[in-house]
Coordinates of C-alpha atoms in Angstrom, one line a residue:
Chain A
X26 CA 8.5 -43.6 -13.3
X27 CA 8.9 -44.3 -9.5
X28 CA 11.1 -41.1 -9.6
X29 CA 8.5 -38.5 -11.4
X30 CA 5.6 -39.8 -8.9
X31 CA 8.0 -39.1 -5.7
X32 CA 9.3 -35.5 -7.3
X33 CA 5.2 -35.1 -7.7
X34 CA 4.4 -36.0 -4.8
X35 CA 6.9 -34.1 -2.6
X36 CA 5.7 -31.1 -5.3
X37 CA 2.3 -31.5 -4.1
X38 CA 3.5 -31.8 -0.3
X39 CA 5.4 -28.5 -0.4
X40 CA 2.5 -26.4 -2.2
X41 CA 0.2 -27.7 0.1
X42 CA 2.3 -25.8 2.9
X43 CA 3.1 -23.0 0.8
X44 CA -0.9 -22.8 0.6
X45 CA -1.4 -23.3 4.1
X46 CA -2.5 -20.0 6.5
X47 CA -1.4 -20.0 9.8
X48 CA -3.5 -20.7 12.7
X49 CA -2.9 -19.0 15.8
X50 CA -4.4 -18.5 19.1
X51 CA -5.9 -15.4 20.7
X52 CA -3.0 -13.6 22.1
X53 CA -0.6 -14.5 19.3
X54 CA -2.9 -13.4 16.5
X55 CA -2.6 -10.3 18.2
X56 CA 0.9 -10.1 18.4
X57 CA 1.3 -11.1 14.8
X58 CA -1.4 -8.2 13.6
X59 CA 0.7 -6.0 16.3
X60 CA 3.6 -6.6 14.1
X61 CA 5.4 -4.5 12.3
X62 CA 6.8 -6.6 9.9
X63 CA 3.6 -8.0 9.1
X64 CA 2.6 -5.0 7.1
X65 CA -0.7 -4.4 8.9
X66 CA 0.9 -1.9 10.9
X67 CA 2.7 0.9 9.4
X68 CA 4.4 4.3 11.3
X69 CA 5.1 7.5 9.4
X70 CA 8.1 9.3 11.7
X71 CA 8.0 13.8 10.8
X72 CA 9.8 15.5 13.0
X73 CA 9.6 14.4 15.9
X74 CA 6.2 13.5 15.3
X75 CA 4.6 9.7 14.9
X76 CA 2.0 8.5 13.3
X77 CA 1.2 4.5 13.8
X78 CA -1.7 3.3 11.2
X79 CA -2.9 -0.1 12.7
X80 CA -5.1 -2.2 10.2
X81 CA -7.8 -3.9 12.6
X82 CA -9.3 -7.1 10.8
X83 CA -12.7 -8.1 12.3
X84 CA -11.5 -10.5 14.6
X85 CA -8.7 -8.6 16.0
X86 CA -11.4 -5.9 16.8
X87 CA -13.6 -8.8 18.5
X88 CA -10.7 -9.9 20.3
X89 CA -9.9 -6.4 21.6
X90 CA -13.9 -5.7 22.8
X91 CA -13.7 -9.3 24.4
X92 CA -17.3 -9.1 24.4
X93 CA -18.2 -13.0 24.5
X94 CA -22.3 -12.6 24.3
X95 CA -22.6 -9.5 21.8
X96 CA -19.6 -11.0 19.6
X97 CA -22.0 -12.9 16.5
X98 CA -23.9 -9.5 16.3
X99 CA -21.1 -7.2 16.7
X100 CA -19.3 -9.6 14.0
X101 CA -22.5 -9.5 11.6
X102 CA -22.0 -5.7 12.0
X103 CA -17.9 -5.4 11.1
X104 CA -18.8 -7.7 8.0
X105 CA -17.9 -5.6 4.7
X106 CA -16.0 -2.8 6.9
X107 CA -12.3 -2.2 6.8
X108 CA -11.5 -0.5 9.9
X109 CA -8.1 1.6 11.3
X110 CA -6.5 3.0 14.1
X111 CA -4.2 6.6 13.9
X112 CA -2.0 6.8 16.8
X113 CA -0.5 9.8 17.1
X114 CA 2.6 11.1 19.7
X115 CA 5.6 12.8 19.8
X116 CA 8.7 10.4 19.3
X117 CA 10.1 10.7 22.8
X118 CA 6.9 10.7 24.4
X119 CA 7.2 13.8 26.1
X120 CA 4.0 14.9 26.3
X121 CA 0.4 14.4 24.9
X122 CA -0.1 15.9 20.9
X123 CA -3.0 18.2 22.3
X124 CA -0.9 19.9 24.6
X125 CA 2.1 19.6 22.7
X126 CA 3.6 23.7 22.1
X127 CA 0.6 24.9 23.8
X128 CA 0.0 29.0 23.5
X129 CA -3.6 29.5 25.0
X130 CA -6.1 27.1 26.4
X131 CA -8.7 28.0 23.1
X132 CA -5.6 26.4 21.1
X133 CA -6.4 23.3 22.8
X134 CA -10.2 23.1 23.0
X135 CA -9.4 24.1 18.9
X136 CA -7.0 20.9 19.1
X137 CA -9.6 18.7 20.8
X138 CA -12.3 20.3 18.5
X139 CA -10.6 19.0 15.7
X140 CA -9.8 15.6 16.8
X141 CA -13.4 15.3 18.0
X142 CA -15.1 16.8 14.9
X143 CA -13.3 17.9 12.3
X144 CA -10.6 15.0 11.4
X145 CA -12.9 12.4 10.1
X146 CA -13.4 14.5 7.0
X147 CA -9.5 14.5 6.7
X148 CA -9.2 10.9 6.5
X149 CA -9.9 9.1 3.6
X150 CA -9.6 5.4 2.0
X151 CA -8.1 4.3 -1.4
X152 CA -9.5 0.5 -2.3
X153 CA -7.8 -1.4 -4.6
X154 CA -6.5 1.7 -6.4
X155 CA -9.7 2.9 -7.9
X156 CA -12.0 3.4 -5.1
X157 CA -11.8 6.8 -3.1
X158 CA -13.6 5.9 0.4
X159 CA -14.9 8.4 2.7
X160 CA -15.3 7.1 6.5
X161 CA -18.8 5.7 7.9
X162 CA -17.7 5.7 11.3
X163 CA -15.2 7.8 13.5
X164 CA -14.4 7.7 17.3
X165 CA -11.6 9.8 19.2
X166 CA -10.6 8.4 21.6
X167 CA -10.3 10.5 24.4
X168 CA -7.9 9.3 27.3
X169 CA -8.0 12.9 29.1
X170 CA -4.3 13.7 28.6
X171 CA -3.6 10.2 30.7
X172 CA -1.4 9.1 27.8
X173 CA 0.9 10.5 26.1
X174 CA -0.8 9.8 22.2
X175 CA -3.7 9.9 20.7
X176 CA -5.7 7.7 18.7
X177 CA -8.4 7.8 16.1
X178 CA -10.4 4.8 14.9
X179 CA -12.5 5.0 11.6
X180 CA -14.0 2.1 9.3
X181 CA -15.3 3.0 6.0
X182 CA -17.6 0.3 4.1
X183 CA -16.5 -1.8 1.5
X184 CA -17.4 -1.8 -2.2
X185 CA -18.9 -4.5 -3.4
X186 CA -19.8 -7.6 -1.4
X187 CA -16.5 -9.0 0.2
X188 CA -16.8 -9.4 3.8
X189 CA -12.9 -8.4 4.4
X190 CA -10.6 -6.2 2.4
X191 CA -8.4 -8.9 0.1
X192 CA -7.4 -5.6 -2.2
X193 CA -4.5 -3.1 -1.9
X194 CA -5.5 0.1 0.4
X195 CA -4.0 3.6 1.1
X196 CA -4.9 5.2 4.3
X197 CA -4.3 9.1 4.2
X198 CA -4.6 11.6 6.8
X199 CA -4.2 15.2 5.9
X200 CA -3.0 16.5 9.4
X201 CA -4.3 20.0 9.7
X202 CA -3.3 20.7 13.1
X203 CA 0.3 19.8 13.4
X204 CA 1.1 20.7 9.8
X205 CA 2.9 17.6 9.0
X206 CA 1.4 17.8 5.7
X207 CA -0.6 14.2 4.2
X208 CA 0.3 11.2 6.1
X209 CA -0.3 8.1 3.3
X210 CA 0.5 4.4 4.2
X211 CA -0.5 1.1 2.0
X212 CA -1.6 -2.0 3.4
X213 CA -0.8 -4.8 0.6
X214 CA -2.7 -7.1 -0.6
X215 CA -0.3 -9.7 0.1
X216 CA 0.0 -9.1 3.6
X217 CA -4.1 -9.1 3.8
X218 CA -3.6 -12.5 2.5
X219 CA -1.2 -13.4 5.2
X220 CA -3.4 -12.8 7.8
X221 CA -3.9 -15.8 10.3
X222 CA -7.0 -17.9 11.4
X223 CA -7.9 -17.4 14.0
X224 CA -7.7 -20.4 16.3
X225 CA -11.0 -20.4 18.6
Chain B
X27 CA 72.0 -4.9 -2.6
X28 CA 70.6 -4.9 0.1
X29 CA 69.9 -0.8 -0.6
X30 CA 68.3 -1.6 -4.0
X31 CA 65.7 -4.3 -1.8
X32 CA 65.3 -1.5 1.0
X33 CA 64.7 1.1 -1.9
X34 CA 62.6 -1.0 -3.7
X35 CA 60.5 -2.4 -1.1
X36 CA 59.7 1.2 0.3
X37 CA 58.5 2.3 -3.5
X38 CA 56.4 -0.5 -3.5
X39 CA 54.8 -0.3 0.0
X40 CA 54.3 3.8 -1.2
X41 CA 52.3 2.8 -4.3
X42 CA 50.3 -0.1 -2.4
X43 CA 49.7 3.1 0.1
X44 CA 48.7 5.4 -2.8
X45 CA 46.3 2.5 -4.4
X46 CA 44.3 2.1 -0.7
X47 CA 43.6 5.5 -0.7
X48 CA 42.5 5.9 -4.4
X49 CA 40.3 2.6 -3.6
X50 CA 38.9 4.1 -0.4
X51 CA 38.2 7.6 -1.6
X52 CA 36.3 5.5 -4.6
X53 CA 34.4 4.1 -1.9
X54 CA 33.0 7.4 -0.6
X55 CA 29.8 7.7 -2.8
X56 CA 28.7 11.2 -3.7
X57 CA 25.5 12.0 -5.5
X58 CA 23.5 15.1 -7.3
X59 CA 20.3 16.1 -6.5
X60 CA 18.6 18.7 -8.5
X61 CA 16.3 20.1 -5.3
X62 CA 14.3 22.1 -8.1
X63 CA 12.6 19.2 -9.7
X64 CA 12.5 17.0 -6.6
X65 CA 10.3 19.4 -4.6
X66 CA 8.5 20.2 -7.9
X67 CA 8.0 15.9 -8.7
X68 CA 6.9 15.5 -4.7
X69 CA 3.6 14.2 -4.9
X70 CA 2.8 15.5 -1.7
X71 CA 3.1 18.9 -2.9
X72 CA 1.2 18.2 -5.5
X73 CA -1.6 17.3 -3.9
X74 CA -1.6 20.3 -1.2
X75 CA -1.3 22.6 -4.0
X76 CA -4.4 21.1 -5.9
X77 CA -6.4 21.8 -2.3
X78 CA -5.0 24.9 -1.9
X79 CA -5.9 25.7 -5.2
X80 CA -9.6 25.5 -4.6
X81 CA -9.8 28.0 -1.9
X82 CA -7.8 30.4 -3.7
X83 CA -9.6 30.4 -6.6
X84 CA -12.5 31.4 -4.7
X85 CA -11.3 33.6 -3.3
X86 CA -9.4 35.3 -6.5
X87 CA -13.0 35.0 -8.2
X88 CA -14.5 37.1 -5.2
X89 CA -12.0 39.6 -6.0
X90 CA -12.8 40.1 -9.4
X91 CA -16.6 40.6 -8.4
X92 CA -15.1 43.6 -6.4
X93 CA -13.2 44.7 -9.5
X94 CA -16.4 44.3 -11.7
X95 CA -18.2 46.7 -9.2
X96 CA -15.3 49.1 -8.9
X97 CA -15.1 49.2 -12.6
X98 CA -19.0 49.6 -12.6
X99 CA -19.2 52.5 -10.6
X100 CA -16.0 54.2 -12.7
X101 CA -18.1 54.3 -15.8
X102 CA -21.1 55.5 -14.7
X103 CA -18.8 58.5 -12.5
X104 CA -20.1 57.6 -8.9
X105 CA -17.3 59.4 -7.0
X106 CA -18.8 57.7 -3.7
X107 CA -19.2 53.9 -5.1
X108 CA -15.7 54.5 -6.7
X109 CA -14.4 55.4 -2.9
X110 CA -15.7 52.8 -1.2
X111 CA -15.3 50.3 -4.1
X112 CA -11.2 51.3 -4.2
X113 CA -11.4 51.1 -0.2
X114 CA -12.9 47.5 -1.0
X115 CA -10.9 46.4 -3.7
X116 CA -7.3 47.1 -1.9
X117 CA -8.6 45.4 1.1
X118 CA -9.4 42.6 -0.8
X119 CA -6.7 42.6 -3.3
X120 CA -3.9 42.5 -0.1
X121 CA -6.0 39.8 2.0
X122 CA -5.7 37.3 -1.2
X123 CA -1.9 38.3 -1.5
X124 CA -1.7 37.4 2.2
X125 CA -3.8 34.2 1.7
X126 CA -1.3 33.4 -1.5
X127 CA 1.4 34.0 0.4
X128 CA 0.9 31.9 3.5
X129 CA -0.5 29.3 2.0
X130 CA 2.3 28.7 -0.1
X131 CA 4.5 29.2 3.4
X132 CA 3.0 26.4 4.6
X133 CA 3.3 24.1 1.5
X134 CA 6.8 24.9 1.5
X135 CA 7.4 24.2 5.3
X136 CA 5.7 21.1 5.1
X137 CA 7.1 19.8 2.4
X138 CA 10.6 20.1 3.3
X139 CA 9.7 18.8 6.3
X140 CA 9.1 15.7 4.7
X141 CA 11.7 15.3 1.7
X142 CA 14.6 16.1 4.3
X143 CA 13.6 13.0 6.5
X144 CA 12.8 11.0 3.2
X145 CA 16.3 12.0 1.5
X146 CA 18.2 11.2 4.6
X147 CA 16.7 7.9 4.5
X148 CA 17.7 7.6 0.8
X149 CA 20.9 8.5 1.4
X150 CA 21.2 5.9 3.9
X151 CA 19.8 3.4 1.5
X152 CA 22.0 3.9 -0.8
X153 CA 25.0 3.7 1.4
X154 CA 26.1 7.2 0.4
X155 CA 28.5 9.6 1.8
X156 CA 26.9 12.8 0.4
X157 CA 24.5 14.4 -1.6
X158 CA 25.1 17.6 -3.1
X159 CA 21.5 19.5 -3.9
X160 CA 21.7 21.0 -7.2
X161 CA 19.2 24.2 -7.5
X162 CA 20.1 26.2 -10.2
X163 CA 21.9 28.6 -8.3
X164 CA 25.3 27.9 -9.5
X165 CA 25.9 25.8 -6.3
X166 CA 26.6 23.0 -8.7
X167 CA 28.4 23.9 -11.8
X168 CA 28.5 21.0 -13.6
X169 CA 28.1 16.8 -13.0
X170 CA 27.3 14.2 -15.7
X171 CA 25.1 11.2 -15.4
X172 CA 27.0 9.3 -13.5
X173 CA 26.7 11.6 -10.3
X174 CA 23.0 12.7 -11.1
X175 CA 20.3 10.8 -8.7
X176 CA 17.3 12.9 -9.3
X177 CA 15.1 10.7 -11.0
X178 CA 16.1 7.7 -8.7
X179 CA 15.7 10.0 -5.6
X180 CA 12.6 11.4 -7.2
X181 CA 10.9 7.9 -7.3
X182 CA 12.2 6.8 -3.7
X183 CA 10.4 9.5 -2.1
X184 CA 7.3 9.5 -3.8
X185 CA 6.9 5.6 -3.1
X186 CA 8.0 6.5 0.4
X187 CA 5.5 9.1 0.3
X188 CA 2.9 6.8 -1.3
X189 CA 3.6 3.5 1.2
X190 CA 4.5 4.8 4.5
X191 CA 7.4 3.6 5.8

């Protein structure tokens, strides 16, 4: 009898760990959403070409404004968003996408055009496998040519009521300027699950 | 006796030479692609072709207006509307060819683009050697199951495709 209750116990003991998320401070959160292996960050390599999808959970994003004062509000306004960053460079990071193979300087304002304008329609969201969703809020950012990528950050609301994404989700990019054809990754549910708290 | 052991220990380090080599060459994995259906099964060009598609269509229904009104003016023997409705019509007709043709250029381009990185990477996977790409032109004559890795290759590069990396 002793036996079955100490088998139980250390049963219990283990599931309890297994069931366990991690808690982890400011800078290492980052570093484990910044991970790779983590599955919240995925790159898509063409040619010389790469495309880095970042997932950015809510407090990731809150940790990145380091906005103390506005961060309930801001927070209240993330709520029931799932929001991305699209990095894009060349592999060797020889120069910036927008003047990558430039002919003519319209081929570039048609380059920034697009990136400023036109991409957002491009980029769409696949929840949980049934839910096709379109983006609520797009933002190129500009760095002037100062770095060598660059990146696109879209959110796109939530169906239903859940205040995070806990559901599978397919990012895709249809790249109509560099003709890389449609960049697809999946964040998985499991790694959503995965995701630290964060320790205050 | 001491020949017979000299002869008899060279035949047998020969046939353990003979064995390695038949082992090793066993080793180097080869593997049939049929290029045909992969490019075909790609669901990326799939779903570029289903966007193309739209514009096209459009366009090829324009096209048949402009027949409709070449036809039109045929029937009712307007030698002027039948000039400028064949000038209009040819015009037409050749800008959709062109639109046809480049678009499925670019499908093409891209897609290779994309299954050449994602077959290397199956290749590697797979810890193969080589992969011969089967496409009906009689650059592979004949293979049996064994060497055939379409399907498998078919379904790596779609997930690849599907997941990102």
């Amino acid at each position: 009898m002793k036996k079955v209750i100490s088998l139980y116990g250390s049963l219990l003991v283990i599931l309890f760990f297994i069931g366990c998320k991690k808690s982890l401070k400011g800078h290492e959160y980052v570093g484990f959403i910044k991970e790779e292996k983590n599955g919240l960050k995925k790159t898509v390599a063409i040619d010389g070409w790469e495309y880095t999808i970042q997932y950015r959970p809510i407090e990731y994003i809150l940790l990145q404004e380091n906005d103390d004062k506005g961060r309930e509000k801001r927070k209240q306004e993330l709520k029931g968003t799932a929001c991305f960053a699209i990095k894009i460079k060349r592999a060797d990071n020889s120069v910036s996408p927008l003047r990558y193979n430039l002919e003519s300087r319209d081929e570039y304002d048609k380059r920034l055009n697009y990136f400023l304008n036109g991409a957002a329609k491009d980029i769409k969201l696949l929840y949980n496998q049934t839910d096709t969703l379109y983006p609520i809020a797009y933002e190129f950012e500009n760095n002037y040519n100062l770095t060598p990528e660059e990146t696109m950050l879209v959110g796109f609301t939530l169906p239903g009521k859940e205040d995070a994404p806990k559901e599978d989700m397919q990012l895709s990019f249809s790249d109509q300027i560099f003709k890389n054809g449609i960049i697809k990754v999946k964040i998985k549910k499991d790694d959503l699950n995965n995701i630290p708290n964060l320790i205050d | 006796m001491a020949k017979i052991f000299i002869i008899s220990f060279l035949m047998s380090a020969l046939t353990g030479t003979g064995v390695y080599l038949m082992l090793k060459n066993d080793n180097k994995k080869i593997g049939v692609v049929d290029a045909v259906r992969l490019f075909d099964q790609y669901n990326m060009k799939k779903e570029l072709e289903d966007k193309a598609k739209v514009k096209l269509q459009m366009l090829g229904k324009q096209m048949d207006s402009v027949e409709n009104l070449l036809n039109m003016a045929k029937a009712v023997k307007n030698d002027d509307g039948i000039k400028k409705m064949s000038y209009a019509y040819s015009y037409v007709r050749s800008y959709v060819e062109n639109e046809y043709k480049q678009s499925n250029k670019e499908i093409n381009e891209q897609v290779w683009k994309r299954l050449n990185s994602a077959i290397d990477a199956y290749g590697k996977s797979k810890g193969l050697h080589l992969i011969i790409g089967a496409n009906g032109m009689g650059s592979v004559l004949f293979n049996d199951d064994y060497y055939d890795l379409t399907s498998e290759a078919i379904k790596y590069v779609n997930k690849k495709y599907e997941e990102g990396n």
